[in-house]
PDB file of C-alpha atoms and ligand atoms in Angstrom:
ATOM      1  CA  MET A   1     -57.845 278.968 224.774  1.00 70.00           C
ATOM      2  CA  SER A   2     -56.170 276.101 226.879  1.00 80.00           C
ATOM      3  CA  LYS A   3     -52.311 276.011 226.319  1.00 88.00           C
ATOM      4  CA  VAL A   4     -50.990 272.250 226.528  1.00 98.00           C
ATOM      5  CA  ILE A   5     -47.848 271.500 227.323  1.00 98.00           C
ATOM      6  CA  TYR A   6     -46.454 267.156 226.629  1.00 98.00           C
ATOM      7  CA  PRO A   7     -43.177 266.890 227.395  1.00 98.00           C
ATOM      8  CA  GLY A   8     -40.369 264.245 226.696  1.00 97.00           C
ATOM      9  CA  SER A   9     -37.136 263.035 225.418  1.00 97.00           C
ATOM     10  CA  PHE A  10     -38.185 261.583 222.650  1.00 98.00           C
ATOM     11  CA  ASP A  11     -35.520 259.911 222.204  1.00 97.00           C
ATOM     12  CA  PRO A  12     -36.733 259.257 219.634  1.00 97.00           C
ATOM     13  CA  VAL A  13     -40.732 259.655 219.628  1.00 98.00           C
ATOM     14  CA  THR A  14     -42.820 256.326 219.477  1.00 97.00           C
ATOM     15  CA  ASN A  15     -45.552 255.385 218.249  1.00 97.00           C
ATOM     16  CA  GLY A  16     -47.096 255.553 222.157  1.00 96.00           C
ATOM     17  CA  HIS A  17     -46.541 259.047 221.965  1.00 97.00           C
ATOM     18  CA  LEU A  18     -47.852 259.825 219.020  1.00 97.00           C
ATOM     19  CA  ASP A  19     -51.321 258.259 219.830  1.00 97.00           C
ATOM     20  CA  ILE A  20     -50.846 260.791 223.096  1.00 97.00           C
ATOM     21  CA  ILE A  21     -50.454 263.696 220.373  1.00 98.00           C
ATOM     22  CA  ASP A  22     -52.992 262.659 218.043  1.00 98.00           C
ATOM     23  CA  ARG A  23     -55.844 261.874 220.538  1.00 97.00           C
ATOM     24  CA  ALA A  24     -54.796 265.093 223.261  1.00 97.00           C
ATOM     25  CA  SER A  25     -54.467 266.940 219.470  1.00 97.00           C
ATOM     26  CA  LYS A  26     -58.651 266.368 219.684  1.00 96.00           C
ATOM     27  CA  VAL A  27     -59.683 267.449 222.835  1.00 95.00           C
ATOM     28  CA  PHE A  28     -57.411 270.544 222.465  1.00 96.00           C
ATOM     29  CA  GLU A  29     -56.301 273.470 220.941  1.00 95.00           C
ATOM     30  CA  HIS A  30     -53.215 274.006 220.775  1.00 96.00           C
ATOM     31  CA  LEU A  31     -50.817 271.344 221.869  1.00 98.00           C
ATOM     32  CA  ILE A  32     -47.063 272.447 222.146  1.00 98.00           C
ATOM     33  CA  VAL A  33     -44.359 269.208 221.908  1.00 98.00           C
ATOM     34  CA  ALA A  34     -41.660 270.095 224.130  1.00 98.00           C
ATOM     35  CA  VAL A  35     -39.021 267.950 223.680  1.00 98.00           C
ATOM     36  CA  LEU A  36     -36.383 267.868 226.547  1.00 97.00           C
ATOM     37  CA  GLU A  37     -32.523 269.369 226.607  1.00 95.00           C
ATOM     38  CA  ASN A  38     -31.090 268.213 229.180  1.00 89.00           C
ATOM     39  CA  PRO A  39     -27.579 268.106 229.584  1.00 86.00           C
ATOM     40  CA  ARG A  40     -27.060 265.663 232.592  1.00 87.00           C
ATOM     41  CA  LYS A  41     -28.647 263.208 230.342  1.00 86.00           C
ATOM     42  CA  GLN A  42     -27.236 261.428 227.202  1.00 92.00           C
ATOM     43  CA  ALA A  43     -29.532 260.780 224.611  1.00 95.00           C
ATOM     44  CA  SER A  44     -29.234 258.846 221.594  1.00 96.00           C
ATOM     45  CA  PHE A  45     -30.263 261.129 219.525  1.00 97.00           C
ATOM     46  CA  SER A  46     -29.765 265.246 219.499  1.00 96.00           C
ATOM     47  CA  LEU A  47     -31.938 266.906 220.208  1.00 97.00           C
ATOM     48  CA  GLU A  48     -32.332 268.217 216.753  1.00 97.00           C
ATOM     49  CA  GLU A  49     -32.554 265.125 215.761  1.00 97.00           C
ATOM     50  CA  ARG A  50     -35.853 264.226 218.051  1.00 98.00           C
ATOM     51  CA  VAL A  51     -37.258 267.085 217.072  1.00 98.00           C
ATOM     52  CA  ASP A  52     -36.776 267.129 213.694  1.00 98.00           C
ATOM     53  CA  MET A  53     -38.737 263.569 214.043  1.00 98.00           C
ATOM     54  CA  LEU A  54     -41.285 264.348 216.117  1.00 98.00           C
ATOM     55  CA  ASN A  55     -41.713 267.696 212.964  1.00 98.00           C
ATOM     56  CA  SER A  56     -41.977 264.642 210.562  1.00 97.00           C
ATOM     57  CA  ILE A  57     -44.404 263.571 211.963  1.00 96.00           C
ATOM     58  CA  VAL A  58     -46.571 266.011 213.494  1.00 97.00           C
ATOM     59  CA  PHE A  59     -46.702 268.358 210.231  1.00 95.00           C
ATOM     60  CA  PRO A  60     -50.753 267.249 209.121  1.00 96.00           C
ATOM     61  CA  TYR A  61     -51.596 268.184 212.934  1.00 98.00           C
ATOM     62  CA  THR A  62     -52.453 271.979 212.115  1.00 97.00           C
ATOM     63  CA  ASN A  63     -52.594 272.823 216.100  1.00 97.00           C
ATOM     64  CA  VAL A  64     -49.735 270.968 216.955  1.00 98.00           C
ATOM     65  CA  GLU A  65     -45.983 272.609 216.811  1.00 98.00           C
ATOM     66  CA  VAL A  66     -43.110 270.837 218.598  1.00 98.00           C
ATOM     67  CA  ASP A  67     -40.026 272.930 221.048  1.00 98.00           C
ATOM     68  CA  CYS A  68     -37.960 272.351 223.530  1.00 97.00           C
ATOM     69  CA  PHE A  69     -37.003 273.257 226.673  1.00 97.00           C
ATOM     70  CA  ARG A  70     -34.352 272.709 229.004  1.00 96.00           C
ATOM     71  CA  GLY A  71     -34.234 274.151 233.087  1.00 96.00           C
ATOM     72  CA  LEU A  72     -37.614 273.077 234.805  1.00 97.00           C
ATOM     73  CA  LEU A  73     -40.820 272.157 233.209  1.00 98.00           C
ATOM     74  CA  ILE A  74     -42.913 274.457 235.693  1.00 98.00           C
ATOM     75  CA  GLU A  75     -41.104 277.183 234.250  1.00 98.00           C
ATOM     76  CA  TYR A  76     -41.333 276.475 230.789  1.00 98.00           C
ATOM     77  CA  ALA A  77     -45.306 276.101 230.617  1.00 98.00           C
ATOM     78  CA  GLN A  78     -44.966 279.568 232.068  1.00 97.00           C
ATOM     79  CA  LYS A  79     -42.779 281.515 229.355  1.00 97.00           C
ATOM     80  CA  ARG A  80     -45.920 279.689 227.139  1.00 97.00           C
ATOM     81  CA  GLY A  81     -48.870 280.352 229.106  1.00 96.00           C
ATOM     82  CA  ALA A  82     -49.786 277.319 229.458  1.00 97.00           C
ATOM     83  CA  ASN A  83     -52.236 275.599 231.610  1.00 96.00           C
ATOM     84  CA  ILE A  84     -51.974 272.381 231.353  1.00 98.00           C
ATOM     85  CA  ILE A  85     -48.897 269.827 230.772  1.00 98.00           C
ATOM     86  CA  ILE A  86     -50.420 265.786 229.491  1.00 98.00           C
ATOM     87  CA  LYS A  87     -48.529 262.886 230.630  1.00 97.00           C
ATOM     88  CA  GLY A  88     -49.178 259.357 229.138  1.00 96.00           C
ATOM     89  CA  LEU A  89     -49.180 256.541 231.322  1.00 95.00           C
ATOM     90  CA  ARG A  90     -48.532 253.232 230.139  1.00 91.00           C
ATOM     91  CA  ALA A  91     -49.585 250.926 232.944  1.00 85.00           C
ATOM     92  CA  VAL A  92     -49.159 251.444 237.199  1.00 84.00           C
ATOM     93  CA  SER A  93     -45.447 251.314 237.042  1.00 83.00           C
ATOM     94  CA  ASP A  94     -45.400 254.182 235.715  1.00 89.00           C
ATOM     95  CA  PHE A  95     -47.732 255.906 238.078  1.00 92.00           C
ATOM     96  CA  GLU A  96     -45.579 256.617 241.234  1.00 93.00           C
ATOM     97  CA  PHE A  97     -43.246 258.825 239.875  1.00 94.00           C
ATOM     98  CA  GLU A  98     -45.173 260.105 237.112  1.00 96.00           C
ATOM     99  CA  PHE A  99     -47.607 261.504 240.514  1.00 96.00           C
ATOM    100  CA  GLN A 100     -44.851 262.773 242.437  1.00 97.00           C
ATOM    101  CA  MET A 101     -43.966 265.065 238.842  1.00 97.00           C
ATOM    102  CA  ALA A 102     -47.539 266.012 239.428  1.00 98.00           C
ATOM    103  CA  LEU A 103     -47.026 267.358 242.987  1.00 98.00           C
ATOM    104  CA  ALA A 104     -43.930 268.644 242.751  1.00 98.00           C
ATOM    105  CA  ASN A 105     -44.864 270.710 239.609  1.00 98.00           C
ATOM    106  CA  ARG A 106     -48.616 271.797 241.301  1.00 98.00           C
ATOM    107  CA  LYS A 107     -46.028 272.925 244.103  1.00 98.00           C
ATOM    108  CA  LEU A 108     -44.272 275.419 241.770  1.00 98.00           C
ATOM    109  CA  ASN A 109     -47.244 276.438 240.231  1.00 98.00           C
ATOM    110  CA  CYS A 110     -50.873 275.711 241.542  1.00 97.00           C
ATOM    111  CA  ASN A 111     -51.921 277.201 238.081  1.00 96.00           C
ATOM    112  CA  ILE A 112     -50.376 274.638 236.170  1.00 97.00           C
ATOM    113  CA  GLU A 113     -52.580 271.554 235.851  1.00 97.00           C
ATOM    114  CA  THR A 114     -51.193 267.974 235.227  1.00 98.00           C
ATOM    115  CA  MET A 115     -53.845 265.945 233.900  1.00 97.00           C
ATOM    116  CA  PHE A 116     -53.096 262.049 232.266  1.00 97.00           C
ATOM    117  CA  MET A 117     -54.394 259.674 229.386  1.00 96.00           C
ATOM    118  CA  MET A 118     -54.259 256.701 229.694  1.00 95.00           C
ATOM    119  CA  THR A 119     -52.106 254.869 226.717  1.00 92.00           C
ATOM    120  CA  ASN A 120     -54.014 253.190 224.108  1.00 92.00           C
ATOM    121  CA  ASN A 121     -53.180 248.633 224.963  1.00 91.00           C
ATOM    122  CA  MET A 122     -52.127 248.674 221.819  1.00 93.00           C
ATOM    123  CA  TYR A 123     -48.575 250.453 222.930  1.00 93.00           C
ATOM    124  CA  SER A 124     -48.771 249.936 226.509  1.00 92.00           C
ATOM    125  CA  PHE A 125     -45.511 248.092 226.688  1.00 93.00           C
ATOM    126  CA  ILE A 126     -43.318 250.789 224.093  1.00 95.00           C
ATOM    127  CA  SER A 127     -41.176 253.090 225.372  1.00 96.00           C
ATOM    128  CA  SER A 128     -38.838 254.937 223.691  1.00 96.00           C
ATOM    129  CA  SER A 129     -35.786 252.430 225.390  1.00 96.00           C
ATOM    130  CA  ILE A 130     -37.473 248.929 224.603  1.00 96.00           C
ATOM    131  CA  VAL A 131     -37.579 250.335 220.794  1.00 97.00           C
ATOM    132  CA  LYS A 132     -33.700 250.690 220.682  1.00 96.00           C
ATOM    133  CA  GLU A 133     -33.251 247.855 222.549  1.00 96.00           C
ATOM    134  CA  VAL A 134     -34.841 245.897 220.533  1.00 96.00           C
ATOM    135  CA  ALA A 135     -33.464 247.571 217.151  1.00 96.00           C
ATOM    136  CA  SER A 136     -29.669 247.065 218.663  1.00 94.00           C
ATOM    137  CA  PHE A 137     -30.155 243.362 218.959  1.00 94.00           C
ATOM    138  CA  GLY A 138     -32.321 243.186 215.156  1.00 92.00           C
ATOM    139  CA  GLY A 139     -35.719 242.649 216.663  1.00 94.00           C
ATOM    140  CA  ASP A 140     -38.388 244.537 214.430  1.00 95.00           C
ATOM    141  CA  ILE A 141     -39.360 247.571 215.307  1.00 96.00           C
ATOM    142  CA  ARG A 142     -41.853 248.966 212.749  1.00 96.00           C
ATOM    143  CA  ASP A 143     -44.810 248.535 214.364  1.00 96.00           C
ATOM    144  CA  MET A 144     -43.310 250.717 217.640  1.00 97.00           C
ATOM    145  CA  VAL A 145     -41.929 253.121 215.488  1.00 97.00           C
ATOM    146  CA  PRO A 146     -43.297 256.725 213.104  1.00 97.00           C
ATOM    147  CA  PRO A 147     -42.499 255.106 209.290  1.00 95.00           C
ATOM    148  CA  GLN A 148     -39.914 257.913 209.137  1.00 93.00           C
ATOM    149  CA  VAL A 149     -38.657 257.365 212.912  1.00 96.00           C
ATOM    150  CA  TYR A 150     -37.388 253.873 211.804  1.00 96.00           C
ATOM    151  CA  SER A 151     -35.192 254.254 209.667  1.00 95.00           C
ATOM    152  CA  LYS A 152     -33.678 256.582 211.574  1.00 96.00           C
ATOM    153  CA  VAL A 153     -33.675 254.181 214.672  1.00 96.00           C
ATOM    154  CA  MET A 154     -31.453 251.265 213.049  1.00 95.00           C
ATOM    155  CA  ASP A 155     -29.519 253.621 211.981  1.00 94.00           C
ATOM    156  CA  LYS A 156     -28.669 254.863 214.650  1.00 93.00           C
ATOM    157  CA  VAL A 157     -28.961 251.876 217.026  1.00 90.00           C
ATOM    158  CA  GLY A 158     -29.576 248.964 214.574  1.00 82.00           C
ATOM    159  CA  ALA A 159     -28.223 245.380 214.755  1.00 73.00           C
ATOM    160  CA  SER A 160     -26.767 246.055 211.468  1.00 59.00           C
ATOM    161  CA  ARG A 161     -24.878 248.185 213.244  1.00 50.00           C
ATOM    162  CA  TYR A 162     -22.576 245.866 214.677  1.00 48.00           C
TER     163      TYR A 162
HETATM  164  O1  LIG B 201     -40.025 260.663 228.370  1.00 81.00           O
HETATM  165  P1  LIG B 201     -39.535 261.580 229.935  1.00 81.00           P
HETATM  166  O2  LIG B 201     -37.819 261.797 229.940  1.00 81.00           O
HETATM  167  O3  LIG B 201     -40.010 260.645 230.721  1.00 81.00           O
HETATM  168  O4  LIG B 201     -39.764 262.816 229.545  1.00 81.00           O
HETATM  169  C1  LIG B 201     -39.308 263.248 231.604  1.00 81.00           C
HETATM  170  C2  LIG B 201     -39.977 264.911 231.323  1.00 81.00           C
HETATM  171  C3  LIG B 201     -38.937 265.909 230.680  1.00 81.00           C
HETATM  172  C4  LIG B 201     -41.350 265.332 231.305  1.00 81.00           C
HETATM  173  C5  LIG B 201     -39.289 265.367 233.280  1.00 81.00           C
HETATM  174  O5  LIG B 201     -38.162 264.626 233.268  1.00 81.00           O
HETATM  175  C6  LIG B 201     -39.238 266.738 232.929  1.00 81.00           C
HETATM  176  O6  LIG B 201     -40.124 267.066 233.099  1.00 81.00           O
HETATM  177  N1  LIG B 201     -38.341 267.423 232.911  1.00 81.00           N
HETATM  178  C7  LIG B 201     -37.667 268.542 233.373  1.00 81.00           C
HETATM  179  C8  LIG B 201     -37.258 268.833 234.647  1.00 81.00           C
HETATM  180  C9  LIG B 201     -38.426 269.021 235.951  1.00 81.00           C
HETATM  181  O7  LIG B 201     -39.813 270.199 235.412  1.00 81.00           O
HETATM  182  N2  LIG B 201     -38.377 268.408 236.008  1.00 81.00           N
HETATM  183  C10 LIG B 201     -39.795 267.826 237.525  1.00 81.00           C
HETATM  184  C11 LIG B 201     -39.614 269.081 238.504  1.00 81.00           C
HETATM  185  S1  LIG B 201     -40.643 268.199 239.403  1.00 81.00           S
END
């Protein structure tokens, strides 16, 4: 059975992430959406908030679970018995960094493959940072995040707060 990890900060989860989760869940038997707890990077949402938002959107998928990890992704993948890491690629600009990470991860463990899914072109401009920036200046983010996430983002960074 292929156990697959889709890692990220998910700060917050966007429709682009959800598209990858949806498509990967149809290709692989078991998908673990793994949220990075990074003590070196201040996230807008706490780890618990990010996990809760993800759980609220993945519950219809019976083969998807949400988990979190800290430290090296490859060590987490080993611990979970996963043999594939799935990443979304939005544009050429993502490629260089993702390529470097995939090679570094392969150097650390050559039995774990990184595979890429091209983003749906509808979502290729969306990132968690763009969502927060648009919301903070009063822009409409309804088409960028799942409905359950919309209010959480507006409460946290929406222009009405300022
Ligand atoms: O959503 P993001 O912030 O682009 O996700 C990046 C993530 C979490 C996939 C990446 O930063 C990661 O894997 N971090 C864990 C530490 C690690 O293993 N780094 C790669 C070694 S080259």
